[in-house]
Coordinates of C-alpha atoms in Angstrom, one line a residue:
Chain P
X1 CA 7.5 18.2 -9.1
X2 CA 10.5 16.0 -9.7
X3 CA 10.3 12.3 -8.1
X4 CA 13.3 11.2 -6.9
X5 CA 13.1 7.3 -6.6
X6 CA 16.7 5.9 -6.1
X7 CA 16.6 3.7 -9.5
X8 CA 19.6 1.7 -8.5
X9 CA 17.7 0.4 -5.5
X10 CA 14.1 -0.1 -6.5
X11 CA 14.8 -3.8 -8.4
X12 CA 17.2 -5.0 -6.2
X13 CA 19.2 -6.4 -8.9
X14 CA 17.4 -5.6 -12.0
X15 CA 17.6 -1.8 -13.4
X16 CA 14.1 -1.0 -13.6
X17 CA 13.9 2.4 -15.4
X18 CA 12.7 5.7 -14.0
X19 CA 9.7 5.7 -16.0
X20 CA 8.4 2.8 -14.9
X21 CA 9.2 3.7 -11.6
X22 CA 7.6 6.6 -11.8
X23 CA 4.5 4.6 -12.9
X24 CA 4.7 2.3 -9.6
X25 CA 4.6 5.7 -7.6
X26 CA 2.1 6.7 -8.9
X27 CA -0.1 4.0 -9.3
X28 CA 0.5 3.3 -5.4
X29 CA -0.8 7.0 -4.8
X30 CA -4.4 5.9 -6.5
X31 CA -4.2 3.0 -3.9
X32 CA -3.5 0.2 -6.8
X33 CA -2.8 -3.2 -4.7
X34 CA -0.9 -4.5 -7.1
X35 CA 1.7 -1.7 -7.8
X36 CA 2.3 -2.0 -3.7
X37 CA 2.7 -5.4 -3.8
X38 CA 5.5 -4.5 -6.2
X39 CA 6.9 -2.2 -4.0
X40 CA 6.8 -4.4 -1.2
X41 CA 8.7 -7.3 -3.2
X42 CA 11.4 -4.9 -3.9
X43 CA 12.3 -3.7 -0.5
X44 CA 10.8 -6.0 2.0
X45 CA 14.0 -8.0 3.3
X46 CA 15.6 -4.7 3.5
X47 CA 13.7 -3.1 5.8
X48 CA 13.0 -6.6 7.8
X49 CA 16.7 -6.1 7.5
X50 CA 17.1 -3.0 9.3
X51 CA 14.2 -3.3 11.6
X52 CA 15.5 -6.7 12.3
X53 CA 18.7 -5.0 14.0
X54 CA 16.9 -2.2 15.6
X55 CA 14.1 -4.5 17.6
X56 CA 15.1 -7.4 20.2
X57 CA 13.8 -10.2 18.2
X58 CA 12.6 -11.3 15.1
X59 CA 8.5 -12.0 15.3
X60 CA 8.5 -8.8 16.4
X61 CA 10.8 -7.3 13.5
X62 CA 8.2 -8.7 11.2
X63 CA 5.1 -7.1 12.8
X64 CA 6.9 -3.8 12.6
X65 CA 7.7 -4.5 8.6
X66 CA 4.1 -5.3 8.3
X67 CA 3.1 -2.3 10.1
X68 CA 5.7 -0.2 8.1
X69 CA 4.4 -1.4 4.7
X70 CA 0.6 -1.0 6.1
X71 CA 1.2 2.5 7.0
X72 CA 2.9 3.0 3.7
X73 CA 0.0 1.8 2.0
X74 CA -2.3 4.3 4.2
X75 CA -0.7 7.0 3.3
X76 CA 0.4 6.7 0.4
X77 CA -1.3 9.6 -0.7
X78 CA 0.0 12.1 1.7
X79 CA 3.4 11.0 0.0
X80 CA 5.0 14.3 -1.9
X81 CA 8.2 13.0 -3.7
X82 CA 10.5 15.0 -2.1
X83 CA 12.3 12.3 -0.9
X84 CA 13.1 8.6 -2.6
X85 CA 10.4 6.2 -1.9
X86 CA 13.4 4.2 0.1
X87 CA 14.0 6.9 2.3
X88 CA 10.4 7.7 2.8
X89 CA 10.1 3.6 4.2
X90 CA 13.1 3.5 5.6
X91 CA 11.8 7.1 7.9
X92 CA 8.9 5.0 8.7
X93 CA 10.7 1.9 9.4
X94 CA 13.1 4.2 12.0
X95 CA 9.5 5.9 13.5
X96 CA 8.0 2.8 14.5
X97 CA 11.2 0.9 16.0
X98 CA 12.2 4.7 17.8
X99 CA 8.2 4.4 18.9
X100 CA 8.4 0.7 19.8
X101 CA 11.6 1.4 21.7
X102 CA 10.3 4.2 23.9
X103 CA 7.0 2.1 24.3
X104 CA 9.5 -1.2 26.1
X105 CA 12.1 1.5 27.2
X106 CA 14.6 -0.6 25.9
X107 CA 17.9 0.3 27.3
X108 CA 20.7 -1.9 26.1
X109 CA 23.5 -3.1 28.1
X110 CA 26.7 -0.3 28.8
X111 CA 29.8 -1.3 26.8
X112 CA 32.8 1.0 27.3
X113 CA 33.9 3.0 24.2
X114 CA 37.3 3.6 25.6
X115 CA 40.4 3.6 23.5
X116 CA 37.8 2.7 20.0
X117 CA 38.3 6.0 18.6
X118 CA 42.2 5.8 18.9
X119 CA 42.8 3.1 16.8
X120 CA 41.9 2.9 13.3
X121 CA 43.0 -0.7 11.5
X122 CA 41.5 -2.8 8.9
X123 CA 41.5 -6.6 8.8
X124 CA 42.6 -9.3 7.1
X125 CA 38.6 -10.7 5.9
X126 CA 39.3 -13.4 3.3
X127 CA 36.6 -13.7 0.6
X128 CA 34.9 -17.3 1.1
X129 CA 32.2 -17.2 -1.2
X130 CA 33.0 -20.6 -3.0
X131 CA 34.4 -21.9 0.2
X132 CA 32.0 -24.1 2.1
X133 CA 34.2 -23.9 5.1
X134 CA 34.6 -20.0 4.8
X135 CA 30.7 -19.5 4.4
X136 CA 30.5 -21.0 8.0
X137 CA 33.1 -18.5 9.3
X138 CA 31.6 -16.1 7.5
X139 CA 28.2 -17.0 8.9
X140 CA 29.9 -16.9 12.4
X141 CA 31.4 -13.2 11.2
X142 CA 28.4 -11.9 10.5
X143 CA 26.8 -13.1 13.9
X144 CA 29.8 -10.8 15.7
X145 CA 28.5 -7.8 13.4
X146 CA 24.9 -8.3 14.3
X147 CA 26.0 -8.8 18.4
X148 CA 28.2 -5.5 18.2
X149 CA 25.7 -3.7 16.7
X150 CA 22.9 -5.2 19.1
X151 CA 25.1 -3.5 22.1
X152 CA 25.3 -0.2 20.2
X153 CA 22.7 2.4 21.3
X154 CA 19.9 3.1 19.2
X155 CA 21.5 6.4 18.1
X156 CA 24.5 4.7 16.8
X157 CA 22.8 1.5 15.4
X158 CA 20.4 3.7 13.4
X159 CA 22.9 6.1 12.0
X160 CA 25.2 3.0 11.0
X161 CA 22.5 1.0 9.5
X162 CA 21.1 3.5 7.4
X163 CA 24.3 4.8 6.1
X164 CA 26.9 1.7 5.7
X165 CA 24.1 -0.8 5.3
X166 CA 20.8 1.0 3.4
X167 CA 23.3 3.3 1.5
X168 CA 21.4 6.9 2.3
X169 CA 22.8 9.8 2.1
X170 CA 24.2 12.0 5.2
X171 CA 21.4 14.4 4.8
X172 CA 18.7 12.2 4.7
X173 CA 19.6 10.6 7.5
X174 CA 20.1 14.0 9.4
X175 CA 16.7 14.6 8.3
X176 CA 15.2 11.6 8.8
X177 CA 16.3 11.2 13.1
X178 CA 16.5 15.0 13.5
X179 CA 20.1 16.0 14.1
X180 CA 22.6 17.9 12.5
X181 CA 24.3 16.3 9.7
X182 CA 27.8 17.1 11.3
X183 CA 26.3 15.0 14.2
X184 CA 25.5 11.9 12.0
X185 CA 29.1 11.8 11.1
X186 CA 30.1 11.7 14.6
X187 CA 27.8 9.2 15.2
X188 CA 29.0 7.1 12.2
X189 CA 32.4 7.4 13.1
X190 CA 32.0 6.4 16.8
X191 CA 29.5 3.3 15.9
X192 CA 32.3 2.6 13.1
X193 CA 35.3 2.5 15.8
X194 CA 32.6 0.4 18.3
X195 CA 32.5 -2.3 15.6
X196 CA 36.0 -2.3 15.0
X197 CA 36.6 -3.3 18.2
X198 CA 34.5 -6.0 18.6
X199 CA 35.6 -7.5 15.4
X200 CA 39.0 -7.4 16.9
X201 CA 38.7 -8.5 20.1
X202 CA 36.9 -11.2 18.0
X203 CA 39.5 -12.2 15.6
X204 CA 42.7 -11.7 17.8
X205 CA 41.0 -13.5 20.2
X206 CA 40.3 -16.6 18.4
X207 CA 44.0 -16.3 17.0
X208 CA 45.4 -16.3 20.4
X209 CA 43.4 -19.3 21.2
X210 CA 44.8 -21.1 18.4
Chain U
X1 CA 26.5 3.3 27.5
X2 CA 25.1 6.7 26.7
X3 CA 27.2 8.5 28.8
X4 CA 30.6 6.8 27.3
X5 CA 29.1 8.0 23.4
X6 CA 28.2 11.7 24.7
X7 CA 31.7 12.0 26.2
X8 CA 32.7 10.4 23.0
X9 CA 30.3 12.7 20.9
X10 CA 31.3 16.2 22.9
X11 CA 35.3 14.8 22.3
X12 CA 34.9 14.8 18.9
X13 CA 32.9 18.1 18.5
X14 CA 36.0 19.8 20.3
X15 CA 39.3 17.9 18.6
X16 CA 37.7 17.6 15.1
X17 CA 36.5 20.0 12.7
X18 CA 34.3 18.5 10.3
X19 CA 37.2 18.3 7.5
X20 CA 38.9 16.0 10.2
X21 CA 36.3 14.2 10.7
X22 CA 35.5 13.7 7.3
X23 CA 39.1 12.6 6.5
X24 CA 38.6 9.9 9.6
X25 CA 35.5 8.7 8.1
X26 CA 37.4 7.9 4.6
X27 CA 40.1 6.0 6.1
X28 CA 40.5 2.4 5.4
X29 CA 39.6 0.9 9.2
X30 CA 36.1 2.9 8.7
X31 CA 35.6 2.0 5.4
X32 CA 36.3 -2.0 5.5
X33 CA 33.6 -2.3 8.2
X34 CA 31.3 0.1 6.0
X35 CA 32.4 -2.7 3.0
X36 CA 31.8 -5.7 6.1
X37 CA 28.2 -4.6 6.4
X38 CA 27.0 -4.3 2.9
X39 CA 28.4 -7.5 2.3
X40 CA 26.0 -8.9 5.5
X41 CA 23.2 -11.7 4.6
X42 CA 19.7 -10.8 4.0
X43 CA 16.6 -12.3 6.4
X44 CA 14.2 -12.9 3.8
X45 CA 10.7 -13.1 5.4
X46 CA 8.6 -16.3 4.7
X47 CA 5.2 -16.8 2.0
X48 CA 3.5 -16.9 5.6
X49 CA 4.9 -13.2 6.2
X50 CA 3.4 -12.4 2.9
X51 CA 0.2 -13.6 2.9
X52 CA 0.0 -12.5 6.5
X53 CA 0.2 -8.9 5.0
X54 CA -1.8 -8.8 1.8
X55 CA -4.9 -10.1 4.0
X56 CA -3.6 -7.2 6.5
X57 CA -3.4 -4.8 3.7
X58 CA -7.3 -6.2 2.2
X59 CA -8.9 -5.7 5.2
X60 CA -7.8 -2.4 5.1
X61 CA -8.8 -1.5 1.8
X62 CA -11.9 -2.7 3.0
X63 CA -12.1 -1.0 5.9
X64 CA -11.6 2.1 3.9
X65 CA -13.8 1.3 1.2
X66 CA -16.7 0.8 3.9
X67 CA -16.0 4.2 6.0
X68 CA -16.2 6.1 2.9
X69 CA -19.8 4.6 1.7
X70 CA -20.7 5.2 5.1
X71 CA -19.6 9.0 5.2
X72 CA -21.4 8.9 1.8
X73 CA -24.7 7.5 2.9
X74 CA -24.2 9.2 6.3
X75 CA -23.6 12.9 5.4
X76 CA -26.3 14.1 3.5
X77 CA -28.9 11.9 5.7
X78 CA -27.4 13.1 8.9
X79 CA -27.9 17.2 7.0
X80 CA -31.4 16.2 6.3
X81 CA -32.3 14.8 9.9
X82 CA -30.8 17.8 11.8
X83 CA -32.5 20.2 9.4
X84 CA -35.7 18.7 9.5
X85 CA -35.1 18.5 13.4
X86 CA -34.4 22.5 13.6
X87 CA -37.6 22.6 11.4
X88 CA -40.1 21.4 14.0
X89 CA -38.3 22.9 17.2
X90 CA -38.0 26.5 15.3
X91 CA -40.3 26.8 12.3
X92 CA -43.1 24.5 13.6
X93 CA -44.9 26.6 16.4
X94 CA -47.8 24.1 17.7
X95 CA -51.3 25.8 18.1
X96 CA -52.3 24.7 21.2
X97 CA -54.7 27.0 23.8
X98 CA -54.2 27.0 27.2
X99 CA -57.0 25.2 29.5
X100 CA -57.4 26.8 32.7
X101 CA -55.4 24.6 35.2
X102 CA -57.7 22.8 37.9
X103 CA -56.2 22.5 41.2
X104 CA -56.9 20.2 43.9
X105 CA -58.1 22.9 46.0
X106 CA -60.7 23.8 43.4
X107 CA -62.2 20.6 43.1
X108 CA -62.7 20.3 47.0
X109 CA -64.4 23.4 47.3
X110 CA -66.7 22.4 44.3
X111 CA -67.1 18.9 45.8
X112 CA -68.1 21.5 49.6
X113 CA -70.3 23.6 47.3
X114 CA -72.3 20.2 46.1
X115 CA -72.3 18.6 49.4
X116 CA -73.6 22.1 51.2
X117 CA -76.3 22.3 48.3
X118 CA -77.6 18.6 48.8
X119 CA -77.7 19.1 52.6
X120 CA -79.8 22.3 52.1
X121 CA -82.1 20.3 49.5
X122 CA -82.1 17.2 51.8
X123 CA -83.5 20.0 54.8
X124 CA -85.7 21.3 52.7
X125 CA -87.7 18.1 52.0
X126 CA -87.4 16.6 54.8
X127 CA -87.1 19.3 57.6
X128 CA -84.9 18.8 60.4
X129 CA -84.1 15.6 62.1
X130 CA -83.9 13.3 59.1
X131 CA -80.3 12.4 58.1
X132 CA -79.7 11.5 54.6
X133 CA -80.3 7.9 54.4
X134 CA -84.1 8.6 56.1
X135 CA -84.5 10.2 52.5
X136 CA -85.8 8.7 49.1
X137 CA -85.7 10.7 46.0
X138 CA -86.2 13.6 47.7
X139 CA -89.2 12.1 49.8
X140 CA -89.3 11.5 53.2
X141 CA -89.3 7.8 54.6
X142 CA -92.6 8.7 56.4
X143 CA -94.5 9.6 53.7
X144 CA -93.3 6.5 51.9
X145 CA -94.2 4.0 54.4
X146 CA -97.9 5.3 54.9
X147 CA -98.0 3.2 51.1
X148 CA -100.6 0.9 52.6
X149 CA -104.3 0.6 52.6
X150 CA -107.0 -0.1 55.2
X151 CA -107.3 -3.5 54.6
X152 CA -103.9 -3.7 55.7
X153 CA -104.2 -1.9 59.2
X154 CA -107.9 -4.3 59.6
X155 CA -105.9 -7.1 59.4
X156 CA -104.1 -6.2 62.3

C-alpha cells in the first residue's frame, strides 16, 4: 500500500523527503517515542492553530491538541495510509472540537448573511512585513479575521479553515465532516463572502472615521 | 445564524450549478481572503505545553506497557484457575456415605425409652413407694441405714 504523506507539509519549511517520511510513519506505527515527537514538532502550532479557532478559548485549545496528539499516538497502529498523516490529525483535531462542541452545546451568536453572497470585491491589503507600523495593523487585521471567523458557525469555520488555511483538498474535507463535496464548496463560498464582509465593514469603516 | 446559512446553502444549490459555483470560488474577492488566511500568524504553544505532553504521552506508554504484562501474567493463570476449578466441581466426585440423619424426635423418644427403663429398674429394687432419690445404687435407703451394730442401738 502506497502512503500518501503530503511531503510539502511534513517539515514545515524544510523538504524532508518521502523516504524519510515514510520511515517516521512507520516507526510511529511500532510506537517509537521519538519518531512522534518528530511528528508532533512538525505539525503542532498547526493544529493548535486550527483547534484554536474552532474552541472558545485558548487553555482549552491546547488540551484538545494534547488530546489530538495523545490519541494519535494510541492509535497509531490502527492508522492504514490511505489518507496523509495531516489529514488523518487534522480528522482527529475536527472529531474532538465537533465532540467538545456538542458536549458545551456551543451555539454562537446569529449574524445575518444577507447581501454577502452578492458582492464579490477584493481589497486593497498592503504588505507590511518590514513595516513596524504595518505589523501592528496587520496584527489588528488578523484579530478581524479570527472575530469573523469566531461568529461563523462551526460548519462554515471548519470547512474554511481546513481548506484556505490547512490547504486540504475538497475531498478530504468532504470526507473528513461527512458531506458531499459539492456541499463543501457551498460552504466555502458562503464562509468566504461572510469574511468579506466583515473585513469590509472593517476597513470602510475605519476609512470613514478618518 | 443557522437558519440565514441553510437559506443561503438551499439558494445556492438552486441558482448554481457546481461549474458556477466553481467559477465563483476562483474569483479574486474569494481568493484574496483564501491568500488573507494563509498569510495569518501562528500560536506556537509553550516548552510547558510540551513537556506537559511528553509526560502525558509516558504515562501512557506506561500504562500500556503494564496492561499488557498484566494480560500476560493474567491469561494463562486465570485458564489454569478456572480449569482446575471445573476440575474439583466436575471431575472430583467426593466419597462421602450418608449417616443416617438423627432428628430431634428420635432422641426424645430414646431419652423416654431410658427414663421408662430406669423407672422400671428403680421399681424393681425398690418396690413401690420409693421415689428415685430414696434409692442408692440400686439399693434401697432402708437396707442401707440398718448399717449399724448392736452396740449402737445399746447405747441408746
Amino acid at each position: 500500500m502506497e502512503l500518501c504523506i503530503g511531503a510539502s507539509r511534513l517539515s514545515a519549511g524544510n523538504q524532508t523527503d518521502h523516504a524519510s517520511e515514510l520511515a517516521i510513519v512507520e516507526r510511529c506505527r511500532k510506537q517509537d517515542y521519538e519518531a512522534f515527537g518528530k511528528l508532533v514538532d512538525t505539525y503542532q502550532n498547526r493544529l493548535f492553530g486550527f483547534v484554536r479557532r474552532m474552541v472558545p478559548n485558548a487553555e482549552e485549545a491546547a488540551d484538545v491538541t494534547q488530546e489530538v496528539f495523545i490519541r494519535a499516538f494510541q492509535s497509531f497502529g490502527r492508522f492504514d495510509g490511505r489518507c496523509s498523516v495531516r489529514t488523518w490529525l487534522f480528522r482527529i483535531a475536527y472529531n474532538l472540537c465537533v465532540d467538545r462542541a456538542r458536549k458545551v452545546d456551543r451555539s454562537p451568536s446569529e449574524v445575518s448573511l444577507q447581501g454577502t453572497t452578492e458582492v464579490d470585491e477584493t481589497f486593497d491589503v498592503p504588505d507590511g512585513r518590514w513595516q513596524p507600523d504595518q505589523i501592528a495593523i496587520d496584527t489588528e487585521l488578523a484579530s478581524v479575521i479570527d472575530e469573523a471567523i469566531s461568529t461563523m458557525s462551526e460548519k462554515l469555520r471548519s470547512v474554511l479553515l481546513l481548506h484556505d488555511k490547512e490547504d486540504l483538498p475538497y475531498e478530504e474535507i468532504a470526507q473528513m465532516v461527512g458531506v458531499p463535496v459539492g456541499t463543501v464548496k457551498s460552504r466555502l463560498f458562503l464562509a468566504r463572502a461572510h469574511l468579506q464582509q466583515h473585513l469590509r465593514n472593517y476597513l470602510y469603516g475605519e476609512v470613514s472615521q478618518s | 445564524m443557522k437558519r440565514f446559512e441553510n437559506v443561503h446553502m438551499e439558494g445556492l444549490r438552486n441558482t448554481m450549478t457546481e461549474k458556477e459555483l466553481d467559477s465563483k470560488l476562483e474569483s479574486a474577492g474569494q481568493l484574496q481572503v483564501r491568500q488573507l488566511l494563509q498569510t495569518m500568524p501562528e500560536e506556537s504553544l509553550s516548552l510547558t505545553w510540551r513537556s506537559s505532553l511528553n509526560e502525558k504521552l509516558m504515562a501512557s506508554v506506561e500504562t500500556r506497557r503494564r496492561k499488557r504484562r498484566v494480560a500476560w501474567f493474567l491469561s494463562p493463570a486465570l485458564g489454569i484457575g478456572l480449569a482446575s476449578v471445573f476440575a474439583v466441581v466436575f471431575l472430583v466426585k467426593p466419597n462421602v456415605t450418608p449417616e443416617p440423619a438423627q432428628s430431634s424426635s428420635s432422641s426424645l423418644e430414646a431419652k423416654l425409652v431410658a427414663s421408662h427403663q430406669d423407672s422400671v429398674r428403680y421399681g424393681e429394687v425398690t418396690g413401690a413407694g420409693l421415689n428415685q432419690d430414696e434409692v442408692i445404687d440400686g439399693k434401697s435407703v432402708t437396707s442401707v441405714s440398718t448399717d449399724y451394730g448392736e452396740v449402737d442401738l445399746g447405747s441408746l
